[in-house]
Amino acid sequence: MHRKKNLFQTLFVFLVVSVILFALSLFGFLKPVRGVFELLISPFQRTITKVSTRVSTSFQNDRLEKLEKEKRILAKQLVDWVNLQKENNALKDQFQTSLGISLNLLPAKVIGAPSFIPHVTSLETLILDKGQQDGVQEEMGVVFEGNAVGKITKTSQRLSIVMLVTNKEYWAPAKTVQTSALGVLKGKGNSEMVIDNVLLSEKLNTSDTIVTALGINTKGIGMPPDFIFGEITASEKKPSDLFQKAQVKSILDFTKLSTVFIVLGEK
Amino acid sequence: MLWLFGFFLFVIVFFEGTITTLPLTLQTLLVFYVLYKNSASIFLAFISGIILDLLSVRLLGTTSIYFVIFLFLVVLYERKFEINTIPFIILSSFFGSLGFLFLFGFQQSILQAVASSFFAVLLFKVFTVKKLDE
């Protein structure tokens, strides 16, 4: 009986302390303290992620990895080539000009990649070692080798969480490279995406590349245009529907990312 | 034995905050309390919750509140029924995990809750044998 009373008292004390901590954290009073603790624990996170990635990549084919990297480079070159062609045509027409944008990119190491079964099931988020003190804000885009990785959803003093483009809650305006069809790219989970809300009059070709559309807002936050989401694997077009859609597969393996780049804004 | 459990919990917390979304810390705390039934488990629940919040970029105290309330419910249940049983471990770990995964917005909640229950039962079996050896 006495032991039970002690237990209830202890439970109550720790519950109250937890609630107080939560309230202080909510109003931002614990930011400096949090920063210090994050500095202390992030090396452990980094080590565990590195070891875990090394163990999983030791079972993988080097040749396959090389081919995947070449494919990503070629996909980016294709996008750049199509954009150059469009720029040339626009200049010839003398009706419009397109301005190249120079981006301010912050390299960030991936120190956490939590998933149901590590390196087996799909990833939904990444944890990066850059936070508010490095100028990172929510909604900033994250990219890697010309590919869109995701957007920042949470930040603390020294860490931030990236929602991947394949996450069920992710959506962003997108367009096709070949036909410039505009739509909305939505994550479906399980490393899959779909481009939806595309007008029936537009053409969606299988193997066409989907890239980010529109761009950074007036505050300098967002995903810049022409970063690759993935390739169309199958399209769905029913005359009775208002819009058509297509399945999109990313050409980036998120489980192998060790460094990504946060788009701080335009230079 | 308590030190071994503490060290094991420390490792599990970092695994959960870094490479997996399975609520393994919750299972470890549950098994620890069921076997030892002392205040140390509540203190460990608080500390592990704080560390998990730091690793997962959540508001400090969020996970601790959940862990402490979960243990409170286990203590309440213990007043009327026996908790040192496999069926209790399975059901409490399943529902505790489901609540945790749903609250913090993780995917495939049911599948992960089932996997967590397996982990909890395995842990219970291993530490029960070790405790008997002591």
mmCIF file of C-alpha atoms in Angstrom:
data_model
loop_
_atom_site.group_PDB
_atom_site.id
_atom_site.type_symbol
_atom_site.label_atom_id
_atom_site.label_comp_id
_atom_site.label_asym_id
_atom_site.label_seq_id
_atom_site.Cartn_x
_atom_site.Cartn_y
_atom_site.Cartn_z
ATOM 1 C CA MET A 1 0.000 0.000 0.000
ATOM 2 C CA HIS A 2 2.818 2.345 0.991
ATOM 3 C CA ARG A 3 4.720 1.363 -2.174
ATOM 4 C CA LYS A 4 1.654 2.138 -4.322
ATOM 5 C CA LYS A 5 1.265 5.543 -2.665
ATOM 6 C CA ASN A 6 4.931 6.292 -3.388
ATOM 7 C CA LEU A 7 4.459 5.256 -6.993
ATOM 8 C CA PHE A 8 1.452 7.514 -7.487
ATOM 9 C CA GLN A 9 3.302 10.405 -5.886
ATOM 10 C CA THR A 10 6.309 9.843 -8.151
ATOM 11 C CA LEU A 11 4.049 9.589 -11.197
ATOM 12 C CA PHE A 12 2.309 12.820 -10.290
ATOM 13 C CA VAL A 13 5.593 14.682 -9.718
ATOM 14 C CA PHE A 14 7.078 13.592 -13.053
ATOM 15 C CA LEU A 15 3.840 14.329 -14.893
ATOM 16 C CA VAL A 16 3.804 17.866 -13.508
ATOM 17 C CA VAL A 17 7.485 18.353 -14.385
ATOM 18 C CA SER A 18 6.836 17.063 -17.934
ATOM 19 C CA VAL A 19 3.889 19.437 -18.375
ATOM 20 C CA ILE A 20 5.971 22.385 -17.118
ATOM 21 C CA LEU A 21 8.793 21.461 -19.486
ATOM 22 C CA PHE A 22 6.292 21.209 -22.349
ATOM 23 C CA ALA A 23 4.875 24.651 -21.570
ATOM 24 C CA LEU A 24 8.341 26.223 -21.317
ATOM 25 C CA SER A 25 9.356 24.565 -24.585
ATOM 26 C CA LEU A 26 6.173 25.750 -26.310
ATOM 27 C CA PHE A 27 6.907 29.386 -25.445
ATOM 28 C CA GLY A 28 10.552 29.075 -26.470
ATOM 29 C CA PHE A 29 12.183 29.480 -23.059
ATOM 30 C CA LEU A 30 14.246 26.317 -23.398
ATOM 31 C CA LYS A 31 15.888 27.095 -26.756
ATOM 32 C CA PRO A 32 19.429 27.764 -25.438
ATOM 33 C CA VAL A 33 19.332 24.706 -23.156
ATOM 34 C CA ARG A 34 17.981 22.587 -25.993
ATOM 35 C CA GLY A 35 20.771 23.763 -28.269
ATOM 36 C CA VAL A 36 23.428 22.587 -25.804
ATOM 37 C CA PHE A 37 21.857 19.150 -25.385
ATOM 38 C CA GLU A 38 21.408 18.746 -29.148
ATOM 39 C CA LEU A 39 25.107 19.522 -29.592
ATOM 40 C CA LEU A 40 25.916 16.747 -27.120
ATOM 41 C CA ILE A 41 23.661 14.047 -28.575
ATOM 42 C CA SER A 42 23.956 14.683 -32.332
ATOM 43 C CA PRO A 43 27.370 12.889 -32.585
ATOM 44 C CA PHE A 44 25.688 9.716 -31.281
ATOM 45 C CA GLN A 45 22.894 10.086 -33.844
ATOM 46 C CA ARG A 46 25.407 10.663 -36.627
ATOM 47 C CA THR A 47 27.452 7.591 -35.635
ATOM 48 C CA ILE A 48 24.428 5.298 -35.456
ATOM 49 C CA THR A 49 23.153 6.488 -38.855
ATOM 50 C CA LYS A 50 26.624 6.095 -40.427
ATOM 51 C CA VAL A 51 27.069 2.561 -39.085
ATOM 52 C CA SER A 52 23.554 1.595 -40.134
ATOM 53 C CA THR A 53 24.051 2.960 -43.678
ATOM 54 C CA ARG A 54 27.460 1.293 -43.996
ATOM 55 C CA VAL A 55 26.040 -2.081 -42.943
ATOM 56 C CA SER A 56 23.207 -1.854 -45.475
ATOM 57 C CA THR A 57 25.407 -0.604 -48.378
ATOM 58 C CA SER A 58 27.950 -3.396 -47.808
ATOM 59 C CA PHE A 59 25.322 -5.806 -49.204
ATOM 60 C CA GLN A 60 24.685 -3.707 -52.280
ATOM 61 C CA ASN A 61 26.117 -3.904 -55.766
ATOM 62 C CA ASP A 62 28.724 -1.198 -56.505
ATOM 63 C CA ARG A 63 28.004 -1.370 -60.228
ATOM 64 C CA LEU A 64 24.291 -0.788 -59.626
ATOM 65 C CA GLU A 65 25.061 2.231 -57.459
ATOM 66 C CA LYS A 66 27.325 3.647 -60.168
ATOM 67 C CA LEU A 67 24.591 3.169 -62.786
ATOM 68 C CA GLU A 68 21.996 4.851 -60.537
ATOM 69 C CA LYS A 69 24.295 7.844 -60.077
ATOM 70 C CA GLU A 70 24.880 8.099 -63.832
ATOM 71 C CA LYS A 71 21.120 7.977 -64.410
ATOM 72 C CA ARG A 72 20.597 10.897 -61.999
ATOM 73 C CA ILE A 73 23.278 12.967 -63.724
ATOM 74 C CA LEU A 74 21.776 12.238 -67.150
ATOM 75 C CA ALA A 75 18.268 13.119 -65.960
ATOM 76 C CA LYS A 76 19.533 16.478 -64.682
ATOM 77 C CA GLN A 77 21.375 17.106 -67.960
ATOM 78 C CA LEU A 78 18.177 16.344 -69.878
ATOM 79 C CA VAL A 79 16.218 18.880 -67.810
ATOM 80 C CA ASP A 80 18.957 21.508 -68.312
ATOM 81 C CA TRP A 81 19.048 20.826 -72.068
ATOM 82 C CA VAL A 82 15.261 21.191 -72.429
ATOM 83 C CA ASN A 83 15.351 24.443 -70.425
ATOM 84 C CA LEU A 84 18.177 25.799 -72.603
ATOM 85 C CA GLN A 85 16.126 25.027 -75.697
ATOM 86 C CA LYS A 86 13.128 26.851 -74.253
ATOM 87 C CA GLU A 87 15.306 29.812 -73.317
ATOM 88 C CA ASN A 88 16.692 29.962 -76.838
ATOM 89 C CA ASN A 89 13.207 29.871 -78.346
ATOM 90 C CA ALA A 90 12.001 32.579 -75.952
ATOM 91 C CA LEU A 91 14.942 34.828 -76.813
ATOM 92 C CA LYS A 92 14.317 34.265 -80.525
ATOM 93 C CA ASP A 93 10.662 35.218 -80.065
ATOM 94 C CA GLN A 94 11.759 38.313 -78.107
ATOM 95 C CA PHE A 95 8.547 38.164 -76.144
ATOM 96 C CA GLN A 96 9.862 36.696 -72.948
ATOM 97 C CA THR A 97 13.100 36.177 -71.156
ATOM 98 C CA SER A 98 13.929 33.642 -68.481
ATOM 99 C CA LEU A 99 16.356 34.597 -65.810
ATOM 100 C CA GLY A 100 18.695 32.017 -64.352
ATOM 101 C CA ILE A 101 18.587 32.001 -60.586
ATOM 102 C CA SER A 102 21.563 31.527 -58.337
ATOM 103 C CA LEU A 103 20.764 29.665 -55.138
ATOM 104 C CA ASN A 104 22.147 29.945 -51.641
ATOM 105 C CA LEU A 105 22.593 26.299 -50.592
ATOM 106 C CA LEU A 106 23.516 25.099 -47.116
ATOM 107 C CA PRO A 107 25.022 21.589 -46.948
ATOM 108 C CA ALA A 108 23.554 19.475 -44.147
ATOM 109 C CA LYS A 109 24.438 15.984 -42.985
ATOM 110 C CA VAL A 110 21.718 13.381 -42.544
ATOM 111 C CA ILE A 111 22.034 12.253 -38.916
ATOM 112 C CA GLY A 112 18.775 10.335 -38.682
ATOM 113 C CA ALA A 113 16.595 8.400 -41.110
ATOM 114 C CA PRO A 114 13.879 6.667 -39.070
ATOM 115 C CA SER A 115 11.736 4.048 -40.765
ATOM 116 C CA PHE A 116 9.695 0.995 -39.680
ATOM 117 C CA ILE A 117 12.477 -1.453 -40.581
ATOM 118 C CA PRO A 118 15.746 0.456 -41.208
ATOM 119 C CA HIS A 119 16.908 0.299 -44.863
ATOM 120 C CA VAL A 120 14.056 -2.054 -45.771
ATOM 121 C CA THR A 121 10.810 -0.101 -45.529
ATOM 122 C CA SER A 122 10.444 3.317 -47.105
ATOM 123 C CA LEU A 123 11.547 6.526 -45.432
ATOM 124 C CA GLU A 124 9.135 9.333 -44.668
ATOM 125 C CA THR A 125 11.438 11.850 -42.972
ATOM 126 C CA LEU A 126 15.123 12.706 -42.484
ATOM 127 C CA ILE A 127 16.831 14.442 -39.566
ATOM 128 C CA LEU A 128 19.520 16.999 -40.498
ATOM 129 C CA ASP A 129 22.283 18.546 -38.403
ATOM 130 C CA LYS A 130 21.414 22.159 -39.281
ATOM 131 C CA GLY A 131 18.813 24.232 -37.448
ATOM 132 C CA GLN A 132 17.578 27.718 -36.669
ATOM 133 C CA GLN A 133 20.989 29.008 -35.683
ATOM 134 C CA ASP A 134 22.212 28.193 -39.244
ATOM 135 C CA GLY A 135 19.338 30.168 -40.784
ATOM 136 C CA VAL A 136 17.090 27.180 -41.511
ATOM 137 C CA GLN A 137 13.341 27.864 -41.485
ATOM 138 C CA GLU A 138 10.228 25.769 -41.987
ATOM 139 C CA GLU A 139 9.014 25.276 -45.596
ATOM 140 C CA MET A 140 12.539 25.607 -47.037
ATOM 141 C CA GLY A 141 13.262 23.178 -49.863
ATOM 142 C CA VAL A 142 15.885 20.441 -49.624
ATOM 143 C CA VAL A 143 17.683 19.210 -52.744
ATOM 144 C CA PHE A 144 20.457 16.837 -53.842
ATOM 145 C CA GLU A 145 22.225 16.633 -57.236
ATOM 146 C CA GLY A 146 19.417 18.389 -59.065
ATOM 147 C CA ASN A 147 16.717 16.306 -57.372
ATOM 148 C CA ALA A 148 14.041 17.470 -54.963
ATOM 149 C CA VAL A 149 14.392 15.681 -51.632
ATOM 150 C CA GLY A 150 11.645 17.355 -49.598
ATOM 151 C CA LYS A 151 10.884 20.340 -47.401
ATOM 152 C CA ILE A 152 11.751 21.359 -43.857
ATOM 153 C CA THR A 153 8.778 20.818 -41.529
ATOM 154 C CA LYS A 154 10.291 21.269 -38.071
ATOM 155 C CA THR A 155 13.363 23.059 -36.795
ATOM 156 C CA SER A 156 15.098 23.446 -33.480
ATOM 157 C CA GLN A 157 18.288 25.300 -32.617
ATOM 158 C CA ARG A 158 20.618 22.734 -34.203
ATOM 159 C CA LEU A 159 18.443 20.124 -35.916
ATOM 160 C CA SER A 160 15.681 20.017 -38.512
ATOM 161 C CA ILE A 161 13.253 17.468 -39.903
ATOM 162 C CA VAL A 162 12.740 17.045 -43.658
ATOM 163 C CA MET A 163 9.468 15.677 -45.003
ATOM 164 C CA LEU A 164 10.416 13.650 -48.083
ATOM 165 C CA VAL A 165 8.625 14.156 -51.404
ATOM 166 C CA THR A 166 7.247 10.601 -51.097
ATOM 167 C CA ASN A 167 5.628 11.338 -47.723
ATOM 168 C CA LYS A 168 1.798 11.090 -47.763
ATOM 169 C CA GLU A 169 1.474 14.650 -46.495
ATOM 170 C CA TYR A 170 3.759 16.201 -49.115
ATOM 171 C CA TRP A 171 2.382 18.113 -52.072
ATOM 172 C CA ALA A 172 3.860 20.722 -54.428
ATOM 173 C CA PRO A 173 3.213 22.244 -57.854
ATOM 174 C CA ALA A 174 4.980 20.296 -60.594
ATOM 175 C CA LYS A 175 5.318 20.122 -64.375
ATOM 176 C CA THR A 176 6.496 17.696 -67.019
ATOM 177 C CA VAL A 177 9.712 18.431 -68.921
ATOM 178 C CA GLN A 178 8.639 17.286 -72.404
ATOM 179 C CA THR A 179 5.150 18.805 -72.555
ATOM 180 C CA SER A 180 5.240 21.418 -69.704
ATOM 181 C CA ALA A 181 1.952 20.029 -68.357
ATOM 182 C CA LEU A 182 1.193 21.599 -64.980
ATOM 183 C CA GLY A 183 -0.116 19.599 -62.058
ATOM 184 C CA VAL A 184 0.227 18.898 -58.356
ATOM 185 C CA LEU A 185 2.701 16.320 -57.155
ATOM 186 C CA LYS A 186 1.510 14.382 -54.096
ATOM 187 C CA GLY A 187 3.379 11.820 -52.039
ATOM 188 C CA LYS A 188 1.644 8.452 -51.568
ATOM 189 C CA GLY A 189 3.964 6.824 -49.050
ATOM 190 C CA ASN A 190 5.992 3.665 -49.766
ATOM 191 C CA SER A 191 8.424 5.643 -51.995
ATOM 192 C CA GLU A 192 5.631 6.467 -54.478
ATOM 193 C CA MET A 193 4.215 9.727 -55.808
ATOM 194 C CA VAL A 194 1.438 10.806 -58.136
ATOM 195 C CA ILE A 195 1.067 13.898 -60.297
ATOM 196 C CA ASP A 196 -2.580 14.884 -60.149
ATOM 197 C CA ASN A 197 -4.849 17.770 -61.264
ATOM 198 C CA VAL A 198 -3.433 17.743 -64.785
ATOM 199 C CA LEU A 199 -5.840 19.044 -67.402
ATOM 200 C CA LEU A 200 -7.227 16.437 -69.819
ATOM 201 C CA SER A 201 -5.967 18.506 -72.744
ATOM 202 C CA GLU A 202 -2.360 18.083 -71.584
ATOM 203 C CA LYS A 203 -0.180 15.115 -72.532
ATOM 204 C CA LEU A 204 1.480 12.848 -69.969
ATOM 205 C CA ASN A 205 4.100 10.564 -71.520
ATOM 206 C CA THR A 206 5.530 7.524 -69.765
ATOM 207 C CA SER A 207 9.217 8.083 -68.809
ATOM 208 C CA ASP A 208 8.749 11.853 -68.976
ATOM 209 C CA THR A 209 10.521 13.666 -66.114
ATOM 210 C CA ILE A 210 8.521 15.572 -63.497
ATOM 211 C CA VAL A 211 10.178 18.689 -62.101
ATOM 212 C CA THR A 212 9.301 21.353 -59.561
ATOM 213 C CA ALA A 213 7.242 24.262 -60.870
ATOM 214 C CA LEU A 214 6.859 27.857 -59.685
ATOM 215 C CA GLY A 215 9.543 28.620 -57.129
ATOM 216 C CA ILE A 216 10.719 30.460 -54.065
ATOM 217 C CA ASN A 217 8.304 32.957 -52.471
ATOM 218 C CA THR A 218 9.009 36.622 -51.692
ATOM 219 C CA LYS A 219 10.508 35.637 -48.335
ATOM 220 C CA GLY A 220 13.060 33.474 -50.132
ATOM 221 C CA ILE A 221 11.527 30.246 -48.860
ATOM 222 C CA GLY A 222 10.406 27.273 -50.947
ATOM 223 C CA MET A 223 11.532 24.799 -53.591
ATOM 224 C CA PRO A 224 13.246 26.342 -56.607
ATOM 225 C CA PRO A 225 11.950 25.411 -60.094
ATOM 226 C CA ASP A 226 13.328 22.628 -62.333
ATOM 227 C CA PHE A 227 14.456 20.220 -59.633
ATOM 228 C CA ILE A 228 13.574 16.617 -60.459
ATOM 229 C CA PHE A 229 10.840 14.779 -58.579
ATOM 230 C CA GLY A 230 11.026 11.608 -60.660
ATOM 231 C CA GLU A 231 9.785 9.895 -63.813
ATOM 232 C CA ILE A 232 6.296 8.938 -64.934
ATOM 233 C CA THR A 233 5.810 5.162 -64.799
ATOM 234 C CA ALA A 234 2.107 4.968 -65.705
ATOM 235 C CA SER A 235 -0.644 7.465 -66.551
ATOM 236 C CA GLU A 236 -4.423 7.418 -65.958
ATOM 237 C CA LYS A 237 -6.732 9.333 -68.247
ATOM 238 C CA LYS A 238 -10.483 8.891 -68.142
ATOM 239 C CA PRO A 239 -12.620 11.173 -70.367
ATOM 240 C CA SER A 240 -15.288 11.240 -67.648
ATOM 241 C CA ASP A 241 -12.877 12.741 -65.069
ATOM 242 C CA LEU A 242 -12.040 16.422 -64.685
ATOM 243 C CA PHE A 243 -8.323 15.817 -64.493
ATOM 244 C CA GLN A 244 -5.827 13.127 -65.373
ATOM 245 C CA LYS A 245 -2.988 11.783 -63.259
ATOM 246 C CA ALA A 246 0.142 9.674 -63.469
ATOM 247 C CA GLN A 247 2.260 7.560 -61.136
ATOM 248 C CA VAL A 248 5.732 8.975 -60.498
ATOM 249 C CA LYS A 249 8.789 7.139 -59.250
ATOM 250 C CA SER A 250 11.768 8.941 -57.735
ATOM 251 C CA ILE A 251 15.196 8.290 -59.267
ATOM 252 C CA LEU A 252 16.823 9.070 -55.921
ATOM 253 C CA ASP A 253 17.377 6.415 -53.233
ATOM 254 C CA PHE A 254 16.699 8.381 -50.032
ATOM 255 C CA THR A 255 18.173 5.659 -47.821
ATOM 256 C CA LYS A 256 21.645 6.316 -49.276
ATOM 257 C CA LEU A 257 21.696 10.075 -48.703
ATOM 258 C CA SER A 258 24.389 11.247 -46.294
ATOM 259 C CA THR A 259 24.527 14.946 -47.253
ATOM 260 C CA VAL A 260 21.774 17.116 -48.712
ATOM 261 C CA PHE A 261 21.431 20.846 -49.423
ATOM 262 C CA ILE A 262 18.933 23.189 -47.833
ATOM 263 C CA VAL A 263 17.786 26.022 -50.103
ATOM 264 C CA LEU A 264 18.183 29.121 -47.953
ATOM 265 C CA GLY A 265 17.035 31.364 -50.802
ATOM 266 C CA GLU A 266 18.317 33.134 -53.858
ATOM 267 C CA LYS A 267 21.729 34.813 -53.845
ATOM 268 C CA MET B 1 20.632 -6.144 -13.539
ATOM 269 C CA LEU B 2 19.058 -2.693 -13.157
ATOM 270 C CA TRP B 3 22.181 -1.125 -14.639
ATOM 271 C CA LEU B 4 21.986 -3.530 -17.577
ATOM 272 C CA PHE B 5 18.379 -2.509 -18.150
ATOM 273 C CA GLY B 6 19.314 1.168 -17.904
ATOM 274 C CA PHE B 7 22.112 0.771 -20.448
ATOM 275 C CA PHE B 8 19.842 -1.238 -22.746
ATOM 276 C CA LEU B 9 17.184 1.482 -22.520
ATOM 277 C CA PHE B 10 19.768 4.153 -23.354
ATOM 278 C CA VAL B 11 20.787 2.266 -26.528
ATOM 279 C CA ILE B 12 17.144 1.666 -27.497
ATOM 280 C CA VAL B 13 16.311 5.367 -27.115
ATOM 281 C CA PHE B 14 19.044 6.330 -29.587
ATOM 282 C CA PHE B 15 17.986 3.617 -32.026
ATOM 283 C CA GLU B 16 14.395 4.810 -31.893
ATOM 284 C CA GLY B 17 15.357 8.446 -32.341
ATOM 285 C CA THR B 18 17.674 7.750 -35.266
ATOM 286 C CA ILE B 19 16.939 4.729 -37.457
ATOM 287 C CA THR B 20 13.550 3.282 -36.578
ATOM 288 C CA THR B 21 10.021 4.526 -35.887
ATOM 289 C CA LEU B 22 9.065 1.490 -33.764
ATOM 290 C CA PRO B 23 8.178 2.601 -30.196
ATOM 291 C CA LEU B 24 10.784 0.305 -28.625
ATOM 292 C CA THR B 25 11.413 2.620 -25.659
ATOM 293 C CA LEU B 26 7.781 2.291 -24.580
ATOM 294 C CA GLN B 27 8.034 -1.511 -24.674
ATOM 295 C CA THR B 28 11.276 -1.475 -22.682
ATOM 296 C CA LEU B 29 9.751 0.782 -20.028
ATOM 297 C CA LEU B 30 6.660 -1.435 -19.816
ATOM 298 C CA VAL B 31 8.695 -4.611 -19.332
ATOM 299 C CA PHE B 32 10.974 -2.861 -16.835
ATOM 300 C CA TYR B 33 8.026 -1.758 -14.717
ATOM 301 C CA VAL B 34 6.247 -5.142 -14.932
ATOM 302 C CA LEU B 35 9.372 -6.954 -13.717
ATOM 303 C CA TYR B 36 10.669 -4.504 -11.104
ATOM 304 C CA LYS B 37 7.619 -2.403 -10.128
ATOM 305 C CA ASN B 38 9.633 0.506 -8.729
ATOM 306 C CA SER B 39 9.865 4.292 -9.091
ATOM 307 C CA ALA B 40 13.059 4.001 -11.136
ATOM 308 C CA SER B 41 10.946 3.058 -14.161
ATOM 309 C CA ILE B 42 9.027 6.343 -13.896
ATOM 310 C CA PHE B 43 12.255 8.331 -13.688
ATOM 311 C CA LEU B 44 13.609 6.421 -16.711
ATOM 312 C CA ALA B 45 10.345 7.092 -18.569
ATOM 313 C CA PHE B 46 10.776 10.815 -17.970
ATOM 314 C CA ILE B 47 14.454 10.928 -18.986
ATOM 315 C CA SER B 48 14.037 8.714 -22.064
ATOM 316 C CA GLY B 49 11.073 10.848 -23.149
ATOM 317 C CA ILE B 50 13.199 14.006 -22.959
ATOM 318 C CA ILE B 51 16.026 12.406 -24.974
ATOM 319 C CA LEU B 52 13.563 11.160 -27.606
ATOM 320 C CA ASP B 53 12.097 14.663 -27.912
ATOM 321 C CA LEU B 54 15.597 16.068 -28.456
ATOM 322 C CA LEU B 55 16.412 13.461 -31.111
ATOM 323 C CA SER B 56 13.072 13.789 -32.933
ATOM 324 C CA VAL B 57 12.851 17.617 -32.801
ATOM 325 C CA ARG B 58 9.610 17.625 -30.803
ATOM 326 C CA LEU B 59 8.611 19.987 -28.000
ATOM 327 C CA LEU B 60 10.408 18.905 -24.827
ATOM 328 C CA GLY B 61 8.131 17.020 -22.491
ATOM 329 C CA THR B 62 5.752 15.682 -25.168
ATOM 330 C CA THR B 63 6.995 12.101 -25.123
ATOM 331 C CA SER B 64 7.606 12.134 -21.360
ATOM 332 C CA ILE B 65 3.963 13.056 -20.752
ATOM 333 C CA TYR B 66 2.831 10.103 -22.872
ATOM 334 C CA PHE B 67 5.227 7.652 -21.183
ATOM 335 C CA VAL B 68 4.299 8.770 -17.655
ATOM 336 C CA ILE B 69 0.555 8.595 -18.389
ATOM 337 C CA PHE B 70 1.033 5.146 -19.927
ATOM 338 C CA LEU B 71 2.826 3.895 -16.808
ATOM 339 C CA PHE B 72 0.133 5.493 -14.650
ATOM 340 C CA LEU B 73 -2.503 3.419 -16.486
ATOM 341 C CA VAL B 74 -0.398 0.287 -15.979
ATOM 342 C CA VAL B 75 -0.129 1.038 -12.241
ATOM 343 C CA LEU B 76 -3.907 1.563 -12.064
ATOM 344 C CA TYR B 77 -4.522 -1.749 -13.810
ATOM 345 C CA GLU B 78 -2.106 -3.469 -11.430
ATOM 346 C CA ARG B 79 -4.343 -2.554 -8.470
ATOM 347 C CA LYS B 80 -7.009 -4.977 -9.669
ATOM 348 C CA PHE B 81 -5.282 -7.508 -11.928
ATOM 349 C CA GLU B 82 -2.012 -9.369 -12.299
ATOM 350 C CA ILE B 83 0.312 -7.713 -14.819
ATOM 351 C CA ASN B 84 3.242 -10.126 -14.792
ATOM 352 C CA THR B 85 1.679 -12.170 -17.622
ATOM 353 C CA ILE B 86 2.226 -12.520 -21.377
ATOM 354 C CA PRO B 87 -1.386 -11.572 -22.361
ATOM 355 C CA PHE B 88 -1.074 -8.309 -20.433
ATOM 356 C CA ILE B 89 2.272 -7.538 -22.060
ATOM 357 C CA ILE B 90 0.825 -8.217 -25.534
ATOM 358 C CA LEU B 91 -2.303 -6.104 -25.076
ATOM 359 C CA SER B 92 -0.726 -3.178 -23.220
ATOM 360 C CA SER B 93 2.235 -2.965 -25.601
ATOM 361 C CA PHE B 94 -0.087 -3.149 -28.634
ATOM 362 C CA PHE B 95 -2.462 -0.424 -27.488
ATOM 363 C CA GLY B 96 0.305 1.688 -25.992
ATOM 364 C CA SER B 97 2.232 1.546 -29.301
ATOM 365 C CA LEU B 98 -0.870 2.234 -31.356
ATOM 366 C CA GLY B 99 -1.642 5.333 -29.316
ATOM 367 C CA PHE B 100 1.961 6.536 -29.557
ATOM 368 C CA LEU B 101 2.213 5.987 -33.323
ATOM 369 C CA PHE B 102 -1.163 7.595 -33.989
ATOM 370 C CA LEU B 103 -0.442 10.591 -31.741
ATOM 371 C CA PHE B 104 2.942 11.339 -33.308
ATOM 372 C CA GLY B 105 1.752 10.770 -36.887
ATOM 373 C CA PHE B 106 3.719 7.713 -37.953
ATOM 374 C CA GLN B 107 2.679 5.541 -40.913
ATOM 375 C CA GLN B 108 1.636 1.859 -40.849
ATOM 376 C CA SER B 109 0.558 2.161 -37.211
ATOM 377 C CA ILE B 110 -1.110 -1.235 -36.849
ATOM 378 C CA LEU B 111 1.774 -3.168 -38.379
ATOM 379 C CA GLN B 112 4.278 -1.321 -36.221
ATOM 380 C CA ALA B 113 2.155 -1.888 -33.095
ATOM 381 C CA VAL B 114 2.101 -5.650 -33.809
ATOM 382 C CA ALA B 115 5.887 -5.687 -34.320
ATOM 383 C CA SER B 116 6.326 -3.739 -31.067
ATOM 384 C CA SER B 117 4.242 -6.298 -29.197
ATOM 385 C CA PHE B 118 6.521 -9.087 -30.451
ATOM 386 C CA PHE B 119 9.521 -7.108 -29.236
ATOM 387 C CA ALA B 120 7.907 -6.559 -25.820
ATOM 388 C CA VAL B 121 7.125 -10.259 -25.374
ATOM 389 C CA LEU B 122 10.655 -11.231 -26.410
ATOM 390 C CA LEU B 123 12.149 -8.712 -23.990
ATOM 391 C CA PHE B 124 9.841 -9.913 -21.207
ATOM 392 C CA LYS B 125 10.887 -13.532 -21.765
ATOM 393 C CA VAL B 126 14.605 -12.707 -21.824
ATOM 394 C CA PHE B 127 14.589 -10.496 -18.725
ATOM 395 C CA THR B 128 12.272 -12.851 -16.795
ATOM 396 C CA VAL B 129 14.806 -15.670 -17.279
ATOM 397 C CA LYS B 130 17.679 -13.364 -16.261
ATOM 398 C CA LYS B 131 15.741 -12.230 -13.185
ATOM 399 C CA LEU B 132 15.071 -15.843 -12.165
ATOM 400 C CA ASP B 133 18.806 -16.597 -12.489
ATOM 401 C CA GLU B 134 19.502 -13.778 -10.024
#
